[in-house]
Short mmCIF file of C-alpha atoms in Angstrom, two decimals:
data_model
loop_
_atom_site.label_atom_id
_atom_site.label_comp_id
_atom_site.label_asym_id
_atom_site.label_seq_id
_atom_site.Cartn_x
_atom_site.Cartn_y
_atom_site.Cartn_z
CA MET H 1 13.72 -58.67 -33.01
CA GLN H 2 10.36 -57.04 -32.59
CA ARG H 3 9.11 -55.16 -35.60
CA GLN H 4 7.23 -51.94 -34.96
CA SER H 5 6.07 -49.37 -37.43
CA ALA H 6 8.81 -46.78 -37.77
CA ALA H 7 9.18 -44.76 -34.62
CA ARG H 8 9.26 -41.00 -34.91
CA LEU H 9 12.87 -40.26 -34.12
CA GLY H 10 12.82 -36.46 -34.11
CA PRO H 11 15.32 -35.77 -31.38
CA LEU H 12 17.49 -38.73 -32.35
CA LEU H 13 17.59 -37.44 -35.94
CA LEU H 14 19.11 -34.16 -34.81
CA LEU H 15 21.75 -36.06 -32.90
CA LEU H 16 22.58 -38.05 -36.01
CA LEU H 17 23.22 -34.91 -38.03
CA LEU H 18 25.83 -33.52 -35.68
CA PRO H 19 29.42 -34.06 -36.77
CA LEU H 20 31.01 -37.09 -35.28
CA ALA H 21 33.25 -36.43 -32.31
CA TRP H 22 35.78 -39.18 -32.65
CA GLY H 23 36.75 -40.95 -29.48
CA LYS H 24 34.26 -39.23 -27.24
CA GLY H 25 31.69 -41.48 -25.64
CA PRO H 26 29.27 -41.18 -22.78
CA SER H 27 30.94 -40.63 -19.39
CA PRO H 28 31.93 -42.29 -17.16
CA PRO H 29 34.21 -44.40 -19.42
CA ARG H 30 33.02 -47.94 -20.01
CA ALA H 31 34.70 -51.14 -21.11
CA ALA H 32 36.27 -50.45 -24.50
CA GLU H 33 37.91 -53.08 -26.68
CA GLU H 34 39.97 -52.62 -29.81
CA LEU H 35 38.86 -55.11 -32.45
CA GLN H 36 40.91 -56.71 -35.19
CA VAL H 37 40.07 -55.14 -38.54
CA SER H 38 39.21 -58.59 -39.88
CA ASN H 39 36.63 -59.09 -37.13
CA ARG H 40 33.29 -59.95 -38.69
CA LEU H 41 31.32 -57.86 -36.18
CA ALA H 42 33.32 -54.80 -37.17
CA GLY H 43 32.64 -55.42 -40.86
CA GLN H 44 29.02 -56.10 -40.04
CA ALA H 45 28.70 -52.78 -38.18
CA ALA H 46 30.44 -50.91 -41.00
CA ARG H 47 27.91 -52.32 -43.45
CA VAL H 48 25.06 -51.17 -41.24
CA ALA H 49 26.53 -47.66 -41.26
CA LEU H 50 26.68 -47.81 -45.06
CA HIS H 51 23.07 -48.99 -45.35
CA TYR H 52 22.12 -45.91 -43.37
CA LEU H 53 24.31 -43.66 -45.53
CA ASN H 54 23.01 -45.09 -48.81
CA TYR H 55 19.43 -44.62 -47.64
CA ARG H 56 19.94 -41.07 -46.38
CA LEU H 57 21.79 -39.92 -49.48
CA GLY H 58 19.07 -41.47 -51.62
CA SER H 59 21.23 -41.29 -54.74
CA PRO H 60 21.34 -44.26 -57.12
CA SER H 61 24.58 -42.95 -58.65
CA ALA H 62 26.39 -42.54 -55.35
CA LEU H 63 25.89 -45.90 -53.66
CA ARG H 64 28.78 -47.11 -51.58
CA ALA H 65 29.94 -50.53 -50.47
CA LEU H 66 32.39 -51.49 -47.77
CA GLY H 67 36.04 -51.51 -48.77
CA GLN H 68 38.13 -52.43 -45.77
CA VAL H 69 37.88 -51.77 -42.07
CA ARG H 70 40.91 -49.79 -40.92
CA LYS H 71 40.13 -49.40 -37.24
CA ALA H 72 37.40 -50.70 -34.96
CA THR H 73 36.62 -50.27 -31.29
CA LEU H 74 33.74 -51.70 -29.30
CA LYS H 75 32.33 -50.10 -26.18
CA THR H 76 30.01 -52.10 -24.01
CA ILE H 77 27.56 -49.92 -22.12
CA PRO H 78 25.97 -52.15 -19.50
CA GLY H 79 22.20 -52.28 -19.70
CA ILE H 80 22.13 -50.06 -22.77
CA GLY H 81 23.97 -51.71 -25.63
CA HIS H 82 27.09 -52.06 -27.74
CA LYS H 83 28.64 -49.15 -29.57
CA TYR H 84 31.09 -49.62 -32.42
CA TYR H 85 33.55 -46.92 -33.46
CA LEU H 86 34.76 -47.52 -36.97
CA GLN H 87 37.04 -46.24 -39.65
CA PHE H 88 36.73 -47.88 -43.04
CA THR H 89 37.33 -47.34 -46.74
CA THR H 90 34.47 -47.42 -49.21
CA GLU H 91 34.08 -48.52 -52.82
CA ASP H 92 31.71 -47.43 -55.50
CA TYR H 93 28.92 -50.02 -55.37
CA LYS H 94 28.96 -50.77 -59.09
CA SER H 95 32.62 -50.40 -60.06
CA SER H 96 34.37 -51.37 -56.81
CA LEU H 97 36.74 -48.42 -57.19
CA ASN H 98 37.80 -46.75 -53.98
CA VAL H 99 35.76 -43.61 -53.34
CA GLY H 100 36.82 -42.46 -49.90
CA THR H 101 36.90 -43.16 -46.18
CA CYS H 102 34.30 -42.98 -43.43
CA LEU H 103 34.26 -42.54 -39.70
CA ALA H 104 31.15 -43.95 -38.08
CA THR H 105 29.57 -45.01 -34.86
CA VAL H 106 26.99 -47.77 -34.82
CA PHE H 107 25.07 -48.19 -31.60
CA TYR H 108 23.09 -51.37 -31.10
CA LEU H 109 20.64 -50.45 -28.37
CA LYS H 110 18.85 -53.03 -26.28
CA ARG H 111 15.65 -51.00 -26.15
CA LYS H 112 15.44 -49.57 -29.66
CA PRO H 113 14.44 -51.56 -32.73
CA ARG H 114 17.20 -50.35 -35.01
CA PRO H 115 20.85 -49.39 -34.74
CA ALA H 116 21.67 -45.72 -34.22
CA VAL H 117 24.20 -44.57 -36.78
CA ASN H 118 26.41 -41.53 -37.06
CA ILE H 119 28.59 -41.36 -40.15
CA ASN H 120 30.95 -38.93 -41.85
CA CYS H 121 32.73 -39.65 -45.09
CA THR H 122 35.09 -38.22 -47.66
CA TYR H 123 33.98 -38.76 -51.21
CA THR H 124 36.25 -38.69 -54.19
CA LYS H 125 33.69 -39.19 -56.96
CA ASP H 126 32.68 -36.10 -58.92
CA GLN H 127 29.58 -34.66 -57.21
CA LYS H 128 28.49 -32.79 -60.33
CA GLN H 129 28.60 -36.01 -62.36
CA ILE H 130 26.57 -37.79 -59.67
CA ARG H 131 23.88 -35.13 -59.77
CA GLU H 132 23.78 -35.26 -63.55
CA ASP H 133 23.51 -39.06 -63.61
CA ASP H 134 20.74 -39.01 -61.01
CA TYR H 135 18.89 -36.31 -62.84
CA SER H 136 19.21 -38.04 -66.19
CA PHE H 137 17.60 -41.21 -64.74
CA TYR H 138 14.91 -39.13 -63.08
CA LYS H 139 14.11 -37.24 -66.27
CA LYS H 140 13.91 -40.42 -68.34
CA MET H 141 11.49 -41.95 -65.84
CA ARG H 142 9.39 -38.78 -65.65
CA GLN H 143 9.05 -38.91 -69.42
CA GLN H 144 7.72 -42.46 -69.48
CA THR H 145 4.13 -42.67 -70.66
CA LYS H 146 4.16 -46.42 -70.21
CA PRO H 147 5.43 -47.61 -66.81
CA ILE H 148 8.75 -49.48 -66.99
CA ILE H 149 8.75 -53.05 -65.79
CA GLY H 150 11.47 -55.61 -65.27
CA ASN H 151 12.21 -59.05 -63.82
CA ASP H 152 15.24 -60.74 -62.32
CA ILE H 153 17.80 -57.96 -62.10
CA PRO H 154 20.54 -59.12 -62.33
CA ASP H 155 19.52 -62.20 -64.30
CA SER H 156 20.86 -65.61 -63.32
CA TYR H 157 24.08 -65.00 -65.22
CA GLY H 158 24.88 -61.70 -63.56
CA ASN H 159 23.72 -59.44 -66.40
CA ILE H 160 21.94 -56.17 -65.76
CA GLU H 161 20.24 -54.54 -68.73
CA PRO H 162 21.72 -51.02 -69.02
CA ALA H 163 18.25 -49.47 -69.29
CA LEU H 164 17.21 -51.02 -65.97
CA GLU H 165 20.44 -50.42 -64.13
CA PRO H 166 19.45 -47.13 -62.45
CA ALA H 167 16.14 -48.67 -61.34
CA TRP H 168 18.17 -51.51 -59.81
CA ALA H 169 20.39 -48.96 -58.07
CA LEU H 170 17.34 -47.16 -56.69
CA ALA H 171 16.19 -50.53 -55.32
CA VAL H 172 19.53 -50.85 -53.54
CA ALA H 173 19.04 -47.39 -52.02
CA GLY H 174 15.48 -48.22 -50.94
CA SER H 175 16.50 -51.66 -49.63
CA SER H 176 19.22 -49.94 -47.63
CA TYR H 177 16.53 -48.39 -45.48
CA LEU H 178 15.02 -51.74 -44.74
CA MET H 179 18.37 -53.44 -44.25
CA TRP H 180 19.40 -50.75 -41.79
CA GLU H 181 16.18 -51.29 -39.84
CA LYS H 182 16.48 -55.07 -39.78
CA SER H 183 20.19 -55.26 -38.96
CA THR H 184 21.27 -56.35 -35.52
CA GLU H 185 24.71 -56.87 -34.09
CA ASN H 186 24.58 -60.47 -35.37
CA LEU H 187 22.25 -60.37 -38.37
CA GLY H 188 23.38 -58.66 -41.55
CA TYR H 189 21.89 -58.19 -44.99
CA PHE H 190 22.70 -57.77 -48.66
CA MET H 191 20.29 -57.11 -51.47
CA ALA H 192 20.68 -60.21 -53.62
CA GLN H 193 18.32 -59.53 -56.51
CA VAL H 194 15.42 -57.44 -57.74
CA LYS H 195 12.82 -60.03 -58.65
CA ASN H 196 10.43 -57.49 -60.06
CA VAL H 197 10.16 -53.77 -60.68
CA LYS H 198 7.10 -51.84 -61.76
CA GLN H 199 6.87 -48.11 -62.14
CA TRP H 200 3.85 -46.05 -61.04
CA ILE H 201 3.31 -42.99 -63.23
CA THR H 202 2.80 -40.03 -60.90
CA LYS H 203 1.11 -36.66 -61.29
CA ASP H 204 3.62 -34.87 -59.04
CA ASP H 205 7.38 -34.36 -59.25
CA SER H 206 8.39 -37.73 -57.92
CA ILE H 207 9.14 -41.04 -59.58
CA ASP H 208 7.58 -44.06 -57.98
CA PHE H 209 8.40 -47.78 -58.08
CA ASP H 210 7.11 -51.02 -56.70
CA TYR H 211 9.84 -53.61 -56.14
CA SER H 212 10.04 -57.21 -55.08
CA VAL H 213 13.52 -57.79 -53.76
CA VAL H 214 15.34 -60.72 -52.25
CA LEU H 215 17.57 -60.03 -49.28
CA HIS H 216 20.37 -62.37 -48.27
CA GLU H 217 20.61 -62.74 -44.50
CA ILE H 218 23.94 -63.57 -42.80
CA PRO H 219 24.79 -65.79 -41.01
CA THR H 220 21.53 -67.70 -41.39
CA GLN H 221 21.93 -67.82 -45.21
CA GLU H 222 18.20 -67.24 -45.53
CA MET H 223 16.74 -65.46 -48.53
CA ILE H 224 14.02 -63.06 -47.50
CA SER H 225 11.42 -61.73 -49.92
CA CYS H 226 10.30 -58.16 -49.42
CA HIS H 227 8.07 -55.70 -51.21
CA LEU H 228 9.35 -52.16 -51.43
CA ARG H 229 7.63 -48.99 -52.51
CA VAL H 230 10.18 -46.30 -53.31
CA ILE H 231 9.23 -42.70 -54.07
CA TRP H 232 12.02 -40.36 -55.11
CA THR H 233 12.78 -36.84 -56.18
CA PRO H 234 16.51 -36.11 -56.65
CA GLY H 235 17.91 -34.07 -53.80
CA HIS H 236 15.10 -35.10 -51.46
CA PRO H 237 14.99 -37.88 -48.88
CA LEU H 238 13.87 -41.24 -50.19
CA LYS H 239 10.41 -42.32 -49.16
CA VAL H 240 10.34 -46.04 -48.53
CA LYS H 241 7.60 -48.40 -47.44
CA TYR H 242 8.27 -52.07 -47.10
CA PHE H 243 6.68 -55.36 -46.26
CA CYS H 244 8.68 -58.55 -45.84
CA LEU H 245 7.05 -61.93 -46.03
CA SER H 246 8.03 -62.85 -42.48
CA GLU H 247 6.13 -59.85 -41.15
CA ASN H 248 2.50 -58.89 -41.09
CA GLN H 249 2.49 -55.16 -41.57
CA TRP H 250 3.93 -52.41 -43.70
CA SER H 251 6.75 -50.32 -42.27
CA GLU H 252 7.44 -46.81 -43.46
CA SER H 253 10.38 -44.50 -43.43
CA GLU H 254 10.01 -41.02 -42.01
CA GLU H 255 8.35 -38.85 -44.59
CA GLY H 256 9.34 -35.31 -45.30
CA SER H 257 11.85 -35.25 -42.50
CA GLY H 258 12.85 -31.81 -43.69
CA THR H 259 16.54 -32.52 -43.86
CA GLU H 260 18.56 -32.01 -46.99
CA SER H 261 20.61 -34.85 -48.28
CA GLY H 262 24.21 -34.33 -49.30
CA SER H 263 26.18 -31.70 -47.46
CA THR H 264 24.38 -31.68 -44.13
CA ASN H 265 25.34 -35.29 -43.60
CA GLY H 266 28.93 -34.21 -43.54
CA ILE H 267 29.93 -35.55 -46.93
CA PHE H 268 33.07 -33.79 -48.02
CA ASN H 269 34.40 -33.80 -51.51
CA GLU H 270 37.94 -33.88 -50.24
CA LYS H 271 40.83 -35.91 -51.46
CA GLU H 272 42.01 -39.00 -49.61
CA ALA H 273 45.06 -37.19 -48.20
CA HIS H 274 42.97 -35.38 -45.62
CA PHE H 275 42.43 -38.60 -43.76
CA MET B 1 34.69 -84.54 -67.25
CA TYR B 2 34.75 -87.57 -69.49
CA GLN B 3 36.29 -85.53 -72.30
CA ILE B 4 38.99 -84.17 -70.04
CA LYS B 5 39.87 -87.64 -68.91
CA GLU B 6 39.92 -88.90 -72.49
CA SER B 7 42.16 -86.15 -73.82
CA ASN B 8 44.56 -86.30 -70.88
CA SER B 9 44.50 -89.98 -70.08
CA GLU B 10 48.18 -90.07 -69.17
CA LEU B 11 47.43 -87.85 -66.20
CA VAL B 12 43.72 -87.89 -65.44
CA THR B 13 41.40 -90.61 -64.22
CA GLN B 14 37.69 -90.25 -63.44
CA HIS B 15 36.21 -91.86 -60.36
CA TYR B 16 32.72 -92.57 -59.13
CA LEU B 17 31.78 -91.38 -55.66
CA GLY B 18 28.11 -92.29 -55.40
CA MET B 19 24.62 -91.22 -56.39
CA THR B 20 22.74 -88.10 -55.41
CA TYR B 21 19.15 -88.06 -54.09
CA GLU B 22 17.88 -87.39 -57.56
CA ASN B 23 19.91 -90.30 -58.89
CA ARG B 24 22.72 -88.47 -60.58
CA PRO B 25 26.22 -89.95 -60.44
CA VAL B 26 28.87 -87.96 -58.61
CA TYR B 27 32.33 -88.09 -60.19
CA TYR B 28 35.69 -86.64 -59.27
CA LEU B 29 38.93 -86.37 -61.19
CA LYS B 30 42.33 -87.55 -60.07
CA ILE B 31 45.31 -85.77 -61.57
CA SER B 32 48.35 -87.90 -60.99
CA GLN B 33 51.74 -88.33 -62.61
CA PRO B 34 52.41 -92.08 -62.61
CA SER B 35 55.35 -92.89 -60.34
CA ASP B 36 56.62 -95.24 -57.63
CA LYS B 37 56.63 -92.47 -55.07
CA VAL B 38 54.13 -92.22 -52.25
CA LYS B 39 52.31 -89.00 -52.97
CA LYS B 40 50.71 -86.40 -50.79
CA ILE B 41 47.10 -85.69 -51.67
CA ILE B 42 45.37 -82.44 -52.41
CA TRP B 43 41.58 -82.59 -52.39
CA MET B 44 39.49 -79.74 -53.71
CA ASP B 45 35.73 -79.64 -53.86
CA CYS B 46 33.52 -76.97 -55.39
CA GLY B 47 29.82 -76.41 -55.59
CA ILE B 48 28.71 -77.64 -52.19
CA HIS B 49 26.22 -74.76 -52.21
CA ALA B 50 24.06 -74.64 -55.28
CA ARG B 51 23.86 -70.88 -55.86
CA GLU B 52 27.60 -70.24 -55.61
CA TRP B 53 28.19 -70.63 -59.31
CA ILE B 54 31.64 -69.10 -59.33
CA SER B 55 32.83 -72.10 -57.32
CA PRO B 56 32.29 -74.89 -59.93
CA ALA B 57 33.49 -72.41 -62.56
CA PHE B 58 36.72 -72.09 -60.64
CA CYS B 59 37.23 -75.85 -60.31
CA GLN B 60 36.82 -76.21 -64.06
CA TRP B 61 39.26 -73.36 -64.69
CA PHE B 62 41.78 -74.85 -62.32
CA VAL B 63 41.70 -78.27 -63.99
CA LYS B 64 42.19 -76.58 -67.35
CA GLU B 65 45.17 -74.60 -66.02
CA ILE B 66 46.93 -77.67 -64.71
CA LEU B 67 46.33 -79.74 -67.83
CA GLN B 68 47.25 -76.94 -70.22
CA ASN B 69 50.50 -76.09 -68.45
CA TYR B 70 51.86 -79.15 -66.71
CA LYS B 71 54.31 -79.96 -69.48
CA THR B 72 55.75 -76.45 -69.68
CA ASP B 73 55.34 -74.90 -66.25
CA PRO B 74 58.25 -75.99 -64.00
CA LYS B 75 56.32 -75.36 -60.79
CA ILE B 76 53.42 -77.58 -61.83
CA LYS B 77 55.84 -80.22 -63.14
CA SER B 78 57.60 -80.18 -59.79
CA PHE B 79 54.60 -80.54 -57.52
CA LEU B 80 52.98 -83.22 -59.66
CA GLN B 81 55.99 -85.37 -58.83
CA ASN B 82 55.04 -85.34 -55.17
CA LEU B 83 51.32 -84.62 -55.09
CA ASP B 84 48.17 -86.09 -56.48
CA ILE B 85 45.31 -83.66 -56.99
CA TYR B 86 41.71 -84.74 -56.57
CA ILE B 87 39.00 -82.42 -57.81
CA LEU B 88 35.27 -82.69 -57.29
CA PRO B 89 33.89 -79.91 -59.48
CA VAL B 90 30.27 -79.99 -58.30
CA LEU B 91 29.54 -81.66 -55.01
CA ASN B 92 25.88 -80.65 -54.78
CA ILE B 93 24.81 -81.66 -58.26
CA ASP B 94 21.06 -81.76 -57.62
CA GLY B 95 21.07 -78.35 -56.00
CA TYR B 96 23.27 -76.86 -58.72
CA ILE B 97 20.98 -78.06 -61.48
CA TYR B 98 17.98 -76.81 -59.52
CA SER B 99 19.57 -73.36 -59.30
CA TRP B 100 19.96 -73.31 -63.09
CA THR B 101 16.51 -74.62 -63.95
CA THR B 102 14.25 -73.39 -61.17
CA GLU B 103 15.54 -71.23 -58.35
CA ARG B 104 18.74 -69.24 -58.82
CA LEU B 105 19.34 -68.60 -55.11
CA TRP B 106 18.90 -72.18 -53.87
CA ARG B 107 21.67 -73.32 -51.52
CA LYS B 108 21.05 -76.80 -50.12
CA SER B 109 20.64 -80.29 -51.54
CA ARG B 110 17.32 -81.56 -52.89
CA SER B 111 16.67 -84.33 -50.40
CA PRO B 112 13.00 -84.35 -49.40
CA HIS B 113 11.93 -84.07 -45.78
CA VAL B 114 8.61 -84.11 -43.96
CA ASN B 115 6.76 -85.98 -46.72
CA GLY B 116 8.18 -83.79 -49.47
CA THR B 117 7.02 -80.50 -47.98
CA CYS B 118 10.53 -79.33 -47.28
CA PHE B 119 13.65 -79.90 -49.34
CA GLY B 120 17.34 -79.90 -48.75
CA THR B 121 20.13 -80.18 -46.26
CA ASP B 122 22.90 -77.63 -46.00
CA LEU B 123 25.69 -79.93 -47.06
CA ASN B 124 28.31 -77.81 -45.35
CA ARG B 125 26.70 -78.10 -41.95
CA ASN B 126 26.18 -81.80 -42.07
CA PHE B 127 29.64 -83.24 -41.56
CA ASN B 128 30.48 -85.06 -38.37
CA GLY B 129 32.92 -83.06 -36.44
CA SER B 130 33.16 -80.43 -33.81
CA TRP B 131 33.77 -76.79 -34.36
CA CYS B 132 37.40 -75.96 -34.67
CA SER B 133 39.54 -73.09 -35.72
CA LYS B 134 42.92 -74.51 -36.57
CA PHE B 135 44.57 -73.22 -39.77
CA GLN B 136 47.95 -72.93 -41.30
CA VAL B 137 48.51 -69.20 -41.20
CA GLU B 138 51.74 -68.97 -43.06
CA ALA B 139 50.61 -70.70 -46.22
CA ALA B 140 47.32 -68.85 -46.21
CA GLU B 141 48.97 -65.48 -45.83
CA LYS B 142 51.39 -66.24 -48.66
CA ALA B 143 48.43 -67.20 -50.79
CA ALA B 144 46.63 -63.95 -49.96
CA VAL B 145 49.68 -61.93 -50.95
CA ALA B 146 50.05 -63.80 -54.24
CA LEU B 147 46.34 -63.43 -54.95
CA LYS B 148 46.47 -59.69 -54.40
CA GLY B 149 49.36 -59.44 -56.84
CA LYS B 150 47.11 -60.72 -59.61
CA HIS B 151 44.24 -58.19 -59.73
CA GLY B 152 44.63 -56.22 -56.51
CA THR B 153 41.90 -58.08 -54.62
CA ASN B 154 42.31 -58.07 -50.85
CA PHE B 155 41.59 -61.33 -49.05
CA THR B 156 41.27 -61.61 -45.30
CA VAL B 157 43.02 -64.58 -43.72
CA GLY B 158 41.85 -66.00 -40.45
CA PRO B 159 39.70 -68.51 -38.59
CA SER B 160 36.31 -68.51 -40.23
CA SER B 161 34.57 -68.07 -36.90
CA LEU B 162 36.22 -64.67 -36.56
CA VAL B 163 36.36 -63.56 -40.16
CA LEU B 164 33.03 -64.90 -41.43
CA TYR B 165 30.74 -66.50 -38.86
CA LYS B 166 30.57 -69.50 -36.58
CA THR B 167 29.43 -72.79 -38.03
CA SER B 168 29.56 -76.41 -37.09
CA GLY B 169 29.67 -79.50 -39.24
CA SER B 170 31.55 -77.93 -42.13
CA SER B 171 33.79 -79.96 -44.43
CA ARG B 172 36.77 -78.18 -42.96
CA ASP B 173 35.84 -79.28 -39.44
CA TRP B 174 35.55 -82.84 -40.67
CA ALA B 175 38.87 -82.69 -42.49
CA HIS B 176 40.57 -81.46 -39.38
CA MET B 177 38.90 -84.13 -37.30
CA ILE B 178 40.18 -86.93 -39.51
CA GLY B 179 43.69 -85.58 -39.28
CA ILE B 180 44.23 -83.61 -42.47
CA PRO B 181 46.84 -80.99 -41.61
CA PHE B 182 45.98 -78.18 -44.02
CA SER B 183 42.36 -77.36 -44.56
CA TYR B 184 41.05 -74.19 -46.12
CA THR B 185 37.86 -72.58 -47.25
CA PHE B 186 38.13 -70.02 -50.00
CA GLU B 187 35.35 -67.44 -50.06
CA LEU B 188 35.53 -66.13 -53.59
CA ARG B 189 34.22 -62.82 -55.04
CA ASP B 190 32.42 -60.68 -54.48
CA LYS B 191 31.90 -58.85 -51.18
CA GLY B 192 28.16 -58.43 -51.49
CA ALA B 193 27.30 -55.82 -54.11
CA TYR B 194 26.18 -58.57 -56.52
CA GLY B 195 26.79 -61.49 -54.20
CA PHE B 196 26.00 -64.88 -55.64
CA ILE B 197 24.96 -63.40 -58.96
CA LEU B 198 28.41 -62.30 -60.00
CA PRO B 199 28.69 -60.16 -63.16
CA PRO B 200 30.19 -62.17 -66.02
CA ASP B 201 33.19 -59.87 -66.38
CA GLN B 202 34.35 -60.92 -62.92
CA ILE B 203 34.41 -64.65 -63.64
CA LEU B 204 37.78 -64.74 -65.37
CA PRO B 205 39.66 -62.46 -62.94
CA THR B 206 38.23 -64.44 -60.02
CA CYS B 207 39.45 -67.71 -61.50
CA GLU B 208 42.86 -66.25 -62.28
CA GLU B 209 43.47 -64.81 -58.85
CA THR B 210 42.17 -67.91 -57.07
CA THR B 211 44.37 -70.15 -59.20
CA THR B 212 47.37 -68.08 -58.15
CA ALA B 213 46.41 -68.49 -54.49
CA VAL B 214 45.81 -72.24 -54.78
CA MET B 215 49.11 -72.75 -56.61
CA THR B 216 50.91 -70.85 -53.86
CA ILE B 217 49.51 -73.15 -51.22
CA ILE B 218 50.28 -76.26 -53.28
CA GLU B 219 53.87 -75.12 -53.70
CA TYR B 220 54.10 -74.43 -49.98
CA VAL B 221 52.85 -77.92 -49.12
CA ASN B 222 55.10 -79.42 -51.76
CA GLN B 223 58.14 -77.82 -50.16
CA LYS B 224 57.29 -78.78 -46.59
CA ASP B 225 58.84 -82.09 -45.57
CA ALA B 226 56.43 -84.90 -44.93
CA VAL B 227 53.85 -82.90 -43.00
CA GLY B 228 51.25 -85.56 -43.42
CA ALA B 229 48.66 -86.71 -45.89
CA GLY B 230 48.24 -83.35 -47.56
CA GLU B 231 45.48 -80.85 -47.51
CA THR B 232 41.92 -80.21 -48.46
CA TRP B 233 39.98 -77.22 -49.35
CA SER B 234 36.52 -76.24 -50.30
CA CYS B 235 35.60 -73.25 -52.47
CA HIS B 236 32.57 -71.08 -51.88
CA SER B 237 31.44 -67.79 -53.23
CA PHE B 238 30.75 -64.65 -51.29
CA SER B 239 29.99 -65.35 -47.64
CA GLY B 240 28.53 -68.64 -48.70
CA MET B 241 30.42 -71.00 -46.42
#
């Protein structure tokens, strides 16, 4: 897959913010196929949608992982690409407790470098608590006079030092941007480990980190080393730059896209019953 | 392994399989109730991929469970009358040690290639055998149900090519090719949040739920009449197959 520096996706961004219209696709109708929920391509697409969500929400305390796929349909649009329509449950990334359901479309386009995602979710975790947890991490980092540093998170035995846990979570959020960009219909990613984290003390409102992360690539089983620069202010979009060792240039996320995180992405704090 | 054999010598024997590239001996255990009967064989190997630490941990746990409970647990007593269980706790010894001492996320063996500039073969892609997708659905589904009953973990049952990804030359392909009727790969926790580097508090529940699943399949095979030689399976962690 060709790597380009991040395209400006202005008009496409607006499209992505519109609420999902379930079941409606481009006309005339194309070949549509219902997939088994255990189908790996469905799970793969659901994970791509969650990478996008985790990046856009930019909240270390609200990271989500895939629970189970409940429904999956694939539409083949000749000459253009493959579009997945998905319904899946989600789990809290750290605790694995169920935190709600999502509806998403994931469109793998032949001519665009990264999948186009549209996603809407219910969320059963307490939003106020999330904001407080995010802010408490942010405040602690803002108060550092000496930059925090860390290595091997988790360590070989699966332990994560509590003090470094939010920095690890922010790495997951930042890596989500890069994993979304790199994902294809057949190549998927997980963040396996933070090899290194180093904070940059800033003069503005943001907190700023340099990360070395290792991504696990499926199905190749390759481990890919990447450098990430993540700049964050709670309630604002994450700013992410990255450089992976197989590439020869930095890639950047959109900066100051002007969209709010949270409610405009259609995240509802409803109970499960509504689905 | 030696200690286990010594303290359970009425049931356990230790056998030599060969040497690794780095000259370490590979041993497996045979758990067998002495009898005149012709027994079916269960073969289980763990640790074919170095970084999947939960896999050798599970093999060790499983051996412990059998040896601790075979005198008192009627199900274990019953299947040991008809089945011999062979366990290879770490197949890829060199790689496993390398992942402890040097590189946590190493996967392959440590055989040198290209004049020592490149190391390792993926041991689960190197078996002779064509790609196949045969599996015994009923036993696997029973196992998944039993497993879920333990800690609520959902397992997906199906051909690995559909549920995980396509491979060729896996141990399961080879087992099928040589005529072993039941052949399974268990992909243990987790689903990717921590991946190969599983948090310590998940080790015990993983071993417990997997033991339940394995026991279910053993009981199933034990009850089936003369299906054939037995079954094999291979345990991996998290999308590691």
